[in-house]
Amino acid sequence: MRTRRARTLGALAMVGAAALLISGCAAGNTAAPSASTSAADLPTVDWDAATADEIQDGGTLNLAVGALPVNYNNLEIDGNDVDTNTILAATQGGPIKITTDGEPVLNEDYASSVELSSEDPQVVEMKLNPDAVWEDGTPITVADWQATWQANNGSNEAFLSVSTTGWDQISSIEQGTDEFDVIITFSTKYADWQGLLGLVLPASIASDPTAFNEGYLTKAMPSMGPYVISDIDQTGQVVTLTPNPNWWGDKPKLDTILFKVVSQDQQGSSFANQEIDALEISANADLYATAQARSDAEIQATNGLTWTHLTMNAKEGPLADVNVRKAIASIVNREQIAAAANTPVGVPAVTQGSYIFMEGQDGYEDDALPLDPAAAEGFLGDAGYTKDGDSWTKDGAPLTLTITVPADTATNIQRAEQVQADLGEFGIPVELTTVPAAQYFSDYVIPGNYEMVSFSWQGTAFPISSTEAIVYPLDSGQNFTGTTDESLGDLWTQANEELDPAKRIEIAQEINKTIWSYVPIVPIAPLPEVWAVKQGLVNYGATMFGVSATVDWTLVGWKK
C-alpha cells in the first residue's frame, strides 16, 4: 500500500503499513539487537558508511515501493506519501539538510549561508548557490522561494498543500542584493524556521494551483538533485532514476536507481530472490523470517520516529462522544500490541504516550490513559451506554464499530485484529473493512470515509511544529480525526514563537495533555528502523530520521 510522509522537513509524516513491514536478515550475518535492549541503546544510524574513494563508480540499485505516486508533487496533499518521497529524494534538496543525528545544517550544494540575521522581527537571509539549477538549466532563485511560500501559506485555498505551518508566519520573502539573496521576514517568531528550507518548487509550478495540484499526476517534477527521473513505466510499474546531467555538485556514484512496485506480501521473497537490494523490516516478523534465506544480507537497526496509532473519526456516530473515545483508549492493550510487533524482530517493545515527542527525546512524557477496563465502563456510562448481556447499548442500539484496513498489509491488519479482539472481549464488536491498498489514503483516510483506521505517523527533526497539523485546525490537510480543541491554536502559537528550548518544551507538554483530554488518536507504540540490505551497499539503510531525509545520494553505491 501507499505510505505517507510529509516531505517538508517540518511537516509530520504519514506512514502506511507497507513501508513498515518490509525486511529481513541473512542467517549468519549481523544479528538484530535482543528484545531486552532499551530504545536508548539503539544507534541513530546503522548502515555501512563509506567515503567517496571507497565506492565503485557505476552500478544499479534496485529498491521496492508499494505503489507508484498518485502525485509527484510532494508538497501537495496526495503527494504526501512515503513511497513518493522515497522516489523523489534523490532528485530534491534545499539549503537546510538533516544529519544522521537529526541536526539541521547548511547544505552547501544549495546555499553558501543561511543565517538568522534578526530575532525581532525574525529575519532569515539565504545566500543561494548560483550554480544550483533546475534540470533544464534554469537557476534556482528568490522567485522560486516566493512562489513556494505563497502556495503553502494558506492565502489561496486553491492550493491543496500538505501543511501551512510556518509558511503562514512569514510576512514577506524579498530579493536582497541579487536574485540569489533571499530575505525571509516572519510576522511572528517561528522557532522551527529551518524546517521550511528543505525543499523549494519551481515558480512556474508553485504560482499555478492547477499545475501544483494536478500537473504532475503521471510525470515527474523537475529535478534539482543529483539524479533525475528519466522514465516512468506505468505498465511495468518501474521508475528509473539516472544521474542529472545538470547537477553541479559531487558526481553521484550509481548509474541507475530502479524503484519497482512490489506488493508488501511479495517484498520479502523479492529480497530473498535478489530482485531488490534493500528491505525495510520494521515490525513484520514474516518478512524478517523470509529474508533470512538470503546469504549475502545483513540486518541493521536504529531508533525511529515512527509511531503506530488508532485514529478515530469523531465527526459523527458513536466516536463523536469523547467518553466513547476515552473508553476505547482504556480498553486497547497497547503493551500487548507493541510486544507482538517488535519482539519478533528483536527490538525493544515500548508504548508511545506522547503525540509530540518520542521516548528518549527531551520533553517526552507518557500521558496516555492507562489500560483500565473499570474506567472504560465508567466512560461508557457517561456516554449513556449500559451493559446488556455481552453488549453495550444506548437507546436500544448496540455499540458496534469498524476499522478500515488496506488489503495485503500484514502489520496493519494484525494491529487492527488486536484492537478488534480487545474491544470484542469487552463487548464492543468491531468489523474489519478491507479496502484496496492503493486507495487507502486518497479514498478513505483523507476524506474521512471511515470510523477507525490504524496507520503510522513518522516524526521529523522538528517534533513540536510538525505535530500541529495532525490535530489542529479542524480543516488541516493532515487532521483526519473530525475534531479538534480550539485552545490548541493559541498553545501552538506560543510554542512556535518561543525560542527558549526549556519553555518551549513546557508548552509542548501542555499541548500533549490537551490532546489526551479529548483523545482523537490513541498512540500505540514507537517503531524502530529495522532493515536488511545486500552486503556491499553503503550509506543507505537503517537511519533514525529516515532515508528520505538523511541519505546523501551522491554517496550511495557499492563498496569497492
Coordinates of C-alpha atoms in Angstrom, one line a residue:
M1 CA 0.0 0.0 0.0
R2 CA 1.0 3.6 -0.2
T3 CA 2.8 5.0 2.7
R4 CA 2.7 8.7 3.7
R5 CA 5.2 11.1 4.9
A6 CA 5.4 14.8 4.6
R7 CA 8.5 15.7 2.6
T8 CA 9.0 19.1 4.1
L9 CA 11.5 18.9 6.9
G10 CA 9.0 20.5 9.3
A11 CA 5.8 18.5 8.5
L12 CA 4.8 15.3 10.2
A13 CA 4.9 12.1 8.1
M14 CA 2.1 9.8 7.5
V15 CA 3.2 6.2 7.1
G16 CA 1.1 3.3 6.0
A17 CA 1.8 -0.3 6.8
A18 CA 3.6 -1.1 3.6
A19 CA 6.6 0.9 4.3
L20 CA 6.8 -0.5 7.7
L21 CA 6.6 -4.2 7.0
I22 CA 9.4 -4.9 4.6
S23 CA 12.5 -6.6 5.6
G24 CA 14.7 -9.5 6.5
C25 CA 18.1 -10.6 7.5
A26 CA 20.5 -13.3 6.4
A27 CA 21.3 -16.2 8.6
G28 CA 24.9 -16.0 9.9
N29 CA 25.1 -12.2 9.4
T30 CA 24.7 -9.3 11.8
A31 CA 22.0 -10.1 14.3
A32 CA 19.3 -7.7 15.3
P33 CA 19.6 -6.4 18.9
S34 CA 17.9 -8.5 21.6
A35 CA 14.4 -7.6 22.7
S36 CA 15.8 -6.7 26.1
T37 CA 17.7 -3.8 24.5
S38 CA 16.3 -0.4 25.5
A39 CA 15.3 2.0 22.9
A40 CA 18.1 4.4 24.1
D41 CA 20.7 1.7 23.3
L42 CA 19.9 1.7 19.6
P43 CA 22.0 4.0 17.3
T44 CA 20.7 6.8 15.1
V45 CA 22.3 5.2 12.0
D46 CA 23.4 1.7 11.4
W47 CA 24.3 1.5 7.7
D48 CA 27.8 0.6 6.3
A49 CA 29.4 4.0 5.9
A50 CA 32.0 4.7 3.2
T51 CA 33.8 7.7 1.7
A52 CA 33.7 8.6 -2.0
D53 CA 37.0 7.0 -2.7
E54 CA 35.8 3.7 -1.3
I55 CA 32.8 3.5 -3.5
Q56 CA 32.6 2.0 -7.0
D57 CA 31.8 4.2 -10.0
G58 CA 28.6 2.9 -11.6
G59 CA 26.2 0.1 -10.8
T60 CA 22.5 -0.2 -10.3
L61 CA 20.5 -0.1 -7.0
N62 CA 17.2 -2.0 -7.0
L63 CA 14.6 -0.8 -4.5
A64 CA 10.9 -1.6 -3.8
V65 CA 8.0 0.7 -3.3
G66 CA 4.4 -0.3 -2.6
A67 CA 2.9 1.8 -5.4
L68 CA 3.7 4.4 -7.9
P69 CA 3.0 8.0 -6.8
V70 CA -0.5 9.4 -7.4
N71 CA 1.1 12.9 -7.5
Y72 CA 4.8 13.6 -8.0
N73 CA 4.4 17.0 -6.2
N74 CA 5.1 16.0 -2.6
L75 CA 4.0 19.4 -1.2
E76 CA 0.5 18.6 -2.4
I77 CA -1.7 16.6 0.0
D78 CA -2.0 13.5 -2.3
G79 CA 1.8 13.5 -2.9
N80 CA 2.4 13.5 0.9
D81 CA 3.4 9.8 0.7
V82 CA 6.4 7.8 1.8
D83 CA 6.8 5.9 -1.4
T84 CA 6.6 9.2 -3.3
N85 CA 9.2 10.8 -1.2
T86 CA 11.4 7.7 -1.4
I87 CA 11.4 8.0 -5.1
L88 CA 11.9 11.8 -5.2
A89 CA 14.5 12.1 -2.5
A90 CA 17.5 11.8 -4.9
T91 CA 16.0 14.5 -7.2
Q92 CA 15.4 17.1 -4.5
G93 CA 17.2 19.2 -1.8
G94 CA 17.5 22.6 -0.2
P95 CA 19.6 25.0 1.8
I96 CA 19.0 23.0 5.0
K97 CA 19.5 19.3 5.4
I98 CA 19.2 16.9 8.3
T99 CA 22.3 15.0 9.6
T100 CA 22.1 11.4 10.7
D101 CA 21.9 12.7 14.3
G102 CA 18.9 14.8 13.4
E103 CA 20.6 18.2 13.4
P104 CA 19.6 20.8 10.7
V105 CA 22.8 22.0 9.0
L106 CA 23.7 24.1 5.9
N107 CA 23.6 22.2 2.6
E108 CA 26.4 23.9 0.6
D109 CA 25.1 22.4 -2.7
Y110 CA 22.2 24.8 -2.4
A111 CA 23.4 27.8 -0.4
S112 CA 26.6 29.4 0.9
S113 CA 25.0 30.6 4.0
V114 CA 21.7 30.6 5.9
E115 CA 21.6 33.0 8.8
L116 CA 19.1 34.2 11.4
S117 CA 20.0 37.8 11.0
S118 CA 17.4 39.2 13.4
E119 CA 15.2 37.8 16.1
D120 CA 12.9 40.8 16.5
P121 CA 11.5 40.9 13.9
Q122 CA 12.7 37.4 12.9
V123 CA 14.6 37.6 9.6
V124 CA 16.4 34.8 7.8
E125 CA 18.8 35.5 5.0
M126 CA 19.8 32.8 2.5
K127 CA 22.7 33.2 0.0
L128 CA 21.7 30.7 -2.7
N129 CA 24.4 28.9 -4.7
P130 CA 24.3 30.5 -8.2
D131 CA 25.3 27.1 -9.7
A132 CA 22.2 25.4 -8.4
V133 CA 19.7 24.9 -11.2
W134 CA 16.6 23.0 -12.2
E135 CA 17.1 20.1 -14.5
D136 CA 16.5 22.3 -17.6
G137 CA 19.4 24.6 -16.5
T138 CA 17.2 27.4 -15.1
P139 CA 18.8 28.9 -11.9
I140 CA 17.0 28.4 -8.6
T141 CA 16.3 32.0 -7.4
V142 CA 14.3 34.0 -4.9
A143 CA 11.3 33.8 -7.3
D144 CA 11.0 30.1 -6.6
W145 CA 11.0 30.7 -2.9
Q146 CA 8.4 33.5 -3.1
A147 CA 6.1 31.3 -5.2
T148 CA 6.6 28.2 -2.9
W149 CA 5.7 30.4 0.2
Q150 CA 2.6 31.7 -1.5
A151 CA 1.4 28.2 -2.5
N152 CA 1.8 26.9 1.1
N153 CA 0.9 29.8 3.4
G154 CA -2.9 29.2 3.1
S155 CA -3.6 32.6 1.5
N156 CA -5.0 30.8 -1.6
E157 CA -7.2 27.9 -0.8
A158 CA -6.9 26.6 -4.3
F159 CA -3.5 25.2 -3.4
L160 CA -4.0 21.8 -1.8
S161 CA -0.8 21.9 0.3
V162 CA 0.2 19.4 2.9
S163 CA 0.6 22.0 5.7
T164 CA 0.7 25.8 6.1
T165 CA 2.5 25.6 9.5
G166 CA 5.4 28.1 9.5
W167 CA 4.7 29.3 6.0
D168 CA 1.7 31.2 7.3
Q169 CA 4.0 33.0 9.8
I170 CA 6.1 34.6 7.0
S171 CA 5.2 38.1 6.2
S172 CA 7.4 38.6 3.2
I173 CA 10.1 37.0 1.0
E174 CA 12.2 39.6 -0.8
Q175 CA 15.2 39.8 -3.0
G176 CA 18.4 41.2 -1.4
T177 CA 21.4 42.2 -3.4
D178 CA 20.5 39.9 -6.3
E179 CA 18.2 37.1 -7.2
F180 CA 20.3 34.6 -5.2
D181 CA 19.9 36.6 -2.0
V182 CA 16.7 35.6 -0.2
I183 CA 15.4 37.7 2.7
I184 CA 12.6 36.0 4.7
T185 CA 10.8 38.1 7.2
F186 CA 8.4 36.5 9.7
S187 CA 5.3 38.2 11.1
T188 CA 5.8 36.3 14.4
K189 CA 8.7 34.3 15.8
Y190 CA 8.9 30.8 14.4
A191 CA 11.3 28.5 16.3
D192 CA 11.4 25.8 13.7
W193 CA 12.1 28.0 10.7
Q194 CA 14.9 25.7 9.4
G195 CA 12.2 23.1 8.8
L196 CA 10.9 25.2 5.9
L197 CA 14.1 25.3 4.0
G198 CA 14.5 21.7 2.8
L199 CA 12.6 21.9 -0.4
V200 CA 11.5 24.5 -2.9
L201 CA 9.4 24.3 -6.1
P202 CA 9.9 26.0 -9.5
A203 CA 8.0 29.3 -9.6
S204 CA 6.1 28.1 -12.7
I205 CA 4.6 25.3 -10.7
A206 CA 4.2 27.0 -7.3
S207 CA 2.4 30.0 -8.8
D208 CA -0.3 28.0 -10.5
P209 CA -2.9 26.0 -8.5
T210 CA -3.7 23.7 -11.4
A211 CA 0.0 22.9 -12.0
F212 CA 0.6 22.5 -8.3
N213 CA -2.4 20.2 -7.7
E214 CA -2.7 18.3 -11.0
G215 CA 0.2 19.0 -13.3
Y216 CA 2.3 16.1 -12.0
L217 CA 0.0 13.2 -11.6
T218 CA 1.8 11.0 -14.0
K219 CA 5.0 12.8 -14.8
A220 CA 8.0 13.7 -12.6
M221 CA 8.6 17.1 -11.0
P222 CA 11.7 18.9 -12.3
S223 CA 14.8 17.7 -10.6
M224 CA 17.1 19.8 -8.5
G225 CA 19.2 16.9 -7.2
P226 CA 21.9 14.6 -8.2
Y227 CA 19.5 12.3 -10.0
V228 CA 16.7 12.8 -12.4
I229 CA 13.6 10.6 -13.1
S230 CA 14.4 9.5 -16.6
D231 CA 11.5 7.1 -17.1
I232 CA 8.1 6.2 -15.5
D233 CA 6.9 2.9 -16.8
Q234 CA 3.2 2.7 -15.8
T235 CA 2.8 -0.7 -17.4
G236 CA 5.8 -2.3 -15.8
Q237 CA 5.4 -0.3 -12.6
V238 CA 9.0 0.9 -12.5
V239 CA 10.5 4.3 -12.0
T240 CA 14.1 4.8 -13.3
L241 CA 16.5 7.4 -12.0
T242 CA 19.8 8.3 -13.7
P243 CA 22.4 11.0 -13.0
N244 CA 21.2 14.5 -13.5
P245 CA 23.4 15.9 -16.4
N246 CA 23.0 19.5 -15.0
W247 CA 23.9 18.5 -11.4
W248 CA 26.6 20.9 -10.1
G249 CA 27.7 19.0 -7.0
D250 CA 29.8 15.9 -6.4
K251 CA 29.2 13.3 -9.1
P252 CA 26.8 10.6 -7.9
K253 CA 28.2 7.0 -7.9
L254 CA 25.3 4.9 -9.3
D255 CA 24.4 4.7 -13.0
T256 CA 20.8 3.7 -12.3
I257 CA 18.3 3.6 -9.4
L258 CA 15.3 1.4 -10.1
F259 CA 12.2 1.7 -7.9
K260 CA 10.0 -1.3 -8.6
V261 CA 6.4 -1.7 -7.4
V262 CA 6.3 -4.8 -5.3
S263 CA 3.3 -5.6 -3.1
Q264 CA 4.0 -5.8 0.6
D265 CA 3.3 -9.5 0.7
Q266 CA 5.9 -10.1 -2.0
Q267 CA 8.7 -7.8 -0.9
G268 CA 10.3 -10.4 1.4
S269 CA 10.5 -13.0 -1.3
S270 CA 11.6 -10.3 -3.8
F271 CA 14.6 -9.6 -1.4
A272 CA 15.3 -13.2 -0.8
N273 CA 15.4 -13.8 -4.6
Q274 CA 17.8 -10.9 -5.0
E275 CA 15.4 -8.9 -7.1
I276 CA 15.8 -5.9 -4.7
D277 CA 18.8 -4.8 -2.7
A278 CA 17.3 -3.4 0.5
L279 CA 14.3 -4.2 2.6
E280 CA 12.7 -2.2 5.4
I281 CA 11.5 -4.7 8.0
S282 CA 10.1 -2.5 10.8
A283 CA 7.8 -4.9 12.6
N284 CA 7.0 -7.5 10.0
A285 CA 8.0 -10.9 11.5
D286 CA 7.1 -12.8 8.4
L287 CA 9.3 -10.7 6.1
Y288 CA 12.0 -10.8 8.7
A289 CA 12.0 -14.6 8.6
T290 CA 11.6 -14.7 4.8
A291 CA 14.6 -12.5 4.2
Q292 CA 16.9 -14.8 6.3
A293 CA 17.0 -17.1 3.3
R294 CA 19.4 -14.6 1.6
S295 CA 23.0 -15.4 2.4
D296 CA 24.5 -12.0 1.3
A297 CA 22.4 -9.8 3.5
E298 CA 22.9 -8.1 6.9
I299 CA 20.5 -6.6 9.5
Q300 CA 20.6 -3.0 10.6
A301 CA 18.5 -1.5 13.4
T302 CA 18.2 2.0 14.8
N303 CA 15.8 4.1 16.8
G304 CA 13.0 5.5 14.7
L305 CA 10.5 8.4 14.7
T306 CA 7.6 6.3 13.5
W307 CA 4.7 5.6 15.9
T308 CA 1.6 3.4 15.3
H309 CA -1.8 4.6 16.5
L310 CA -5.5 4.1 16.3
T311 CA -7.2 7.2 14.8
M312 CA -10.9 7.6 15.5
N313 CA -13.3 9.7 13.3
A314 CA -15.1 11.9 15.7
K315 CA -17.1 13.8 13.0
E316 CA -20.2 11.6 13.6
G317 CA -21.5 8.4 15.1
P318 CA -20.6 6.9 18.5
L319 CA -17.0 8.2 18.2
A320 CA -18.2 11.8 18.3
D321 CA -18.6 11.3 22.0
V322 CA -15.3 11.9 23.8
N323 CA -16.3 9.4 26.5
V324 CA -16.5 6.6 23.9
R325 CA -13.1 7.6 22.6
K326 CA -11.7 7.6 26.2
A327 CA -13.3 4.2 26.8
I328 CA -11.6 2.7 23.7
A329 CA -8.2 4.2 24.8
S330 CA -8.7 2.5 28.2
I331 CA -9.5 -0.9 26.6
V332 CA -6.9 -1.3 23.9
N333 CA -3.9 -3.1 25.2
R334 CA -1.1 -1.1 23.8
E335 CA 1.6 -3.1 25.6
Q336 CA 0.5 -6.3 24.0
I337 CA 0.4 -4.7 20.6
A338 CA 3.9 -3.3 21.0
A339 CA 5.2 -6.7 22.1
A340 CA 3.5 -8.5 19.2
A341 CA 5.0 -6.0 16.7
N342 CA 8.6 -5.6 18.0
T343 CA 9.7 -8.6 19.9
P344 CA 9.6 -11.0 16.8
V345 CA 12.1 -8.7 15.0
G346 CA 14.4 -8.4 18.1
V347 CA 13.9 -4.8 19.0
P348 CA 12.5 -3.1 22.2
A349 CA 8.8 -3.3 22.8
V350 CA 7.7 0.0 24.4
T351 CA 4.5 2.0 24.2
Q352 CA 4.0 5.6 22.9
G353 CA 2.5 8.0 25.4
S354 CA 3.1 11.3 23.6
Y355 CA 1.7 12.9 20.5
I356 CA 4.8 15.1 20.1
F357 CA 8.0 13.5 21.4
M358 CA 9.5 10.1 21.1
E359 CA 10.8 8.2 24.1
G360 CA 14.3 9.4 24.7
Q361 CA 13.7 12.9 23.3
D362 CA 13.8 15.9 25.7
G363 CA 10.2 16.6 26.7
Y364 CA 8.8 13.1 26.4
E365 CA 6.1 12.4 28.9
D366 CA 3.7 9.5 28.9
D367 CA 0.3 11.0 29.4
A368 CA -1.7 8.0 28.0
L369 CA -4.9 6.8 29.6
P370 CA -3.9 3.5 31.3
L371 CA -5.3 0.1 30.5
D372 CA -8.3 0.2 32.8
P373 CA -11.5 -1.7 31.9
A374 CA -13.2 -0.4 35.0
A375 CA -12.6 3.2 33.9
A376 CA -13.8 2.3 30.4
E377 CA -17.1 1.1 31.9
G378 CA -17.4 4.5 33.6
F379 CA -16.7 6.4 30.4
L380 CA -19.3 4.4 28.5
G381 CA -21.8 5.0 31.3
D382 CA -21.1 8.7 31.0
A383 CA -21.8 8.4 27.3
G384 CA -25.2 6.9 28.0
Y385 CA -24.4 3.3 27.4
T386 CA -25.5 0.4 29.6
K387 CA -24.3 -3.2 29.7
D388 CA -26.9 -5.5 28.2
G389 CA -25.7 -9.1 28.3
D390 CA -22.5 -9.2 26.3
S391 CA -23.2 -5.8 24.6
W392 CA -23.2 -2.2 25.4
T393 CA -26.4 -0.4 24.2
K394 CA -27.8 3.1 24.1
D395 CA -31.4 3.8 23.3
G396 CA -31.8 0.1 22.4
A397 CA -29.0 0.2 19.8
P398 CA -25.8 -1.8 20.4
L399 CA -22.4 -0.1 20.2
T400 CA -20.5 -1.5 17.2
L401 CA -17.6 -0.1 15.3
T402 CA -15.5 -0.7 12.2
I403 CA -11.8 -0.4 11.3
T404 CA -10.9 0.2 7.7
V405 CA -7.7 -1.6 6.7
P406 CA -5.7 -1.7 3.5
A407 CA -5.6 -5.1 1.7
D408 CA -2.3 -7.1 1.8
T409 CA -0.7 -5.1 4.6
A410 CA 0.1 -7.6 7.2
T411 CA 1.1 -5.5 10.2
N412 CA -1.7 -3.0 9.7
I413 CA -4.2 -5.9 9.6
Q414 CA -2.5 -7.6 12.6
R415 CA -2.8 -4.4 14.6
A416 CA -6.4 -4.0 13.7
E417 CA -7.2 -7.6 14.6
Q418 CA -5.6 -7.0 18.1
V419 CA -7.8 -3.9 18.6
Q420 CA -10.8 -5.9 17.3
A421 CA -10.0 -8.6 19.9
D422 CA -9.6 -6.2 22.8
L423 CA -12.8 -4.3 22.1
G424 CA -14.7 -7.5 21.3
E425 CA -13.8 -9.1 24.5
F426 CA -15.1 -6.0 26.3
G427 CA -18.4 -6.2 24.5
I428 CA -17.9 -3.9 21.6
P429 CA -18.0 -5.8 18.3
V430 CA -15.6 -4.5 15.6
E431 CA -15.8 -5.3 11.9
L432 CA -12.7 -5.1 9.7
T433 CA -13.4 -3.4 6.4
T434 CA -10.8 -4.2 3.8
V435 CA -10.2 -1.7 1.0
P436 CA -7.7 -1.5 -1.9
A437 CA -4.3 -0.6 -0.6
A438 CA -3.6 1.9 -3.3
Q439 CA -6.7 3.9 -2.5
Y440 CA -6.4 3.6 1.3
F441 CA -5.4 7.2 2.0
S442 CA -6.8 9.0 -1.0
D443 CA -10.3 7.5 -0.8
Y444 CA -10.7 6.6 2.8
V445 CA -8.3 8.3 5.3
I446 CA -8.0 11.7 3.8
P447 CA -11.7 12.3 3.1
G448 CA -12.7 10.8 6.5
N449 CA -14.5 7.8 5.0
Y450 CA -14.0 5.5 8.0
E451 CA -14.8 5.1 11.7
M452 CA -11.3 3.9 12.8
V453 CA -8.0 3.4 11.0
S454 CA -4.5 2.5 12.0
F455 CA -1.5 3.6 10.1
S456 CA 1.6 5.3 11.5
W457 CA 2.9 8.8 11.8
Q458 CA 6.6 9.4 11.2
G459 CA 8.1 12.4 13.0
T460 CA 10.7 14.9 12.0
A461 CA 13.7 16.6 13.4
F462 CA 11.2 19.4 14.4
P463 CA 8.7 17.5 16.6
I464 CA 6.7 20.4 18.1
S465 CA 5.7 22.3 15.0
S466 CA 5.4 19.2 12.8
T467 CA 2.7 17.7 15.0
E468 CA 0.3 20.6 14.8
A469 CA -1.4 19.7 11.6
I470 CA -2.5 16.2 12.6
V471 CA -4.9 17.6 15.2
Y472 CA -5.3 21.4 14.5
P473 CA -7.1 23.1 12.9
L474 CA -10.1 21.1 12.1
D475 CA -9.7 21.6 8.3
S476 CA -5.9 20.9 8.3
G477 CA -4.8 18.8 5.4
Q478 CA -3.5 16.2 7.9
N479 CA -6.2 16.3 10.6
F480 CA -8.3 13.2 9.7
T481 CA -10.0 13.0 13.2
G482 CA -13.0 15.1 12.5
T483 CA -12.5 17.1 15.7
T484 CA -10.1 19.4 17.5
D485 CA -9.7 21.6 20.6
E486 CA -9.7 25.3 19.8
S487 CA -7.3 26.0 22.7
L488 CA -4.6 24.2 20.7
G489 CA -4.3 27.2 18.3
D490 CA -3.1 29.6 21.0
L491 CA -0.9 26.9 22.6
W492 CA 0.8 26.1 19.3
T493 CA 1.2 29.8 18.5
Q494 CA 3.0 30.1 21.8
A495 CA 5.2 27.0 21.2
N496 CA 6.1 28.0 17.7
E497 CA 7.1 31.5 18.8
E498 CA 9.1 30.5 21.9
L499 CA 12.8 30.5 21.2
D500 CA 13.8 29.3 24.7
P501 CA 14.0 25.4 24.4
A502 CA 13.0 24.7 28.0
K503 CA 10.0 27.0 27.9
R504 CA 9.0 25.6 24.6
I505 CA 9.0 22.1 25.9
E506 CA 6.8 23.1 28.8
I507 CA 4.2 24.5 26.3
A508 CA 4.5 21.3 24.2
Q509 CA 3.8 19.2 27.3
E510 CA 0.7 21.2 27.9
I511 CA -0.3 20.6 24.3
N512 CA 0.1 16.9 24.8
K513 CA -2.1 16.8 27.9
T514 CA -4.7 18.8 26.0
I515 CA -4.9 16.3 23.1
W516 CA -5.1 13.4 25.6
S517 CA -8.1 15.2 27.2
Y518 CA -10.2 14.6 24.1
V519 CA -8.2 11.6 22.7
P520 CA -8.9 11.8 18.9
I521 CA -5.9 9.4 18.4
V522 CA -4.6 6.6 20.6
P523 CA -0.8 6.4 20.2
I524 CA 0.2 2.8 20.5
A525 CA 3.9 2.1 20.0
P526 CA 7.1 3.6 18.5
L527 CA 8.7 1.5 15.7
P528 CA 12.4 1.3 15.2
E529 CA 14.0 1.3 11.8
V530 CA 14.9 -2.3 11.0
W531 CA 16.4 -3.1 7.6
A532 CA 18.0 -5.9 5.7
V533 CA 20.5 -4.8 3.0
K534 CA 22.7 -6.6 0.5
Q535 CA 26.3 -6.7 1.6
G536 CA 28.4 -4.1 -0.2
L537 CA 25.6 -1.4 -0.3
V538 CA 26.9 1.7 1.6
N539 CA 25.4 4.8 3.0
Y540 CA 21.9 3.5 2.7
G541 CA 19.7 1.6 5.1
A542 CA 18.6 2.0 8.7
T543 CA 18.6 5.6 10.0
M544 CA 16.5 7.1 12.7
F545 CA 15.5 10.2 10.8
G546 CA 14.5 8.3 7.6
V547 CA 16.3 7.6 4.3
S548 CA 14.4 10.4 2.5
A549 CA 15.7 13.0 5.0
T550 CA 19.2 11.9 5.8
V551 CA 20.7 10.0 2.8
D552 CA 23.4 11.7 0.7
W553 CA 22.5 10.3 -2.6
T554 CA 25.9 11.2 -4.2
L555 CA 27.5 8.7 -1.8
V556 CA 25.0 5.8 -2.1
G557 CA 26.6 2.9 -4.0
W558 CA 28.6 -0.3 -3.9
K559 CA 31.8 -0.6 -2.0
K560 CA 35.0 -1.3 -4.0

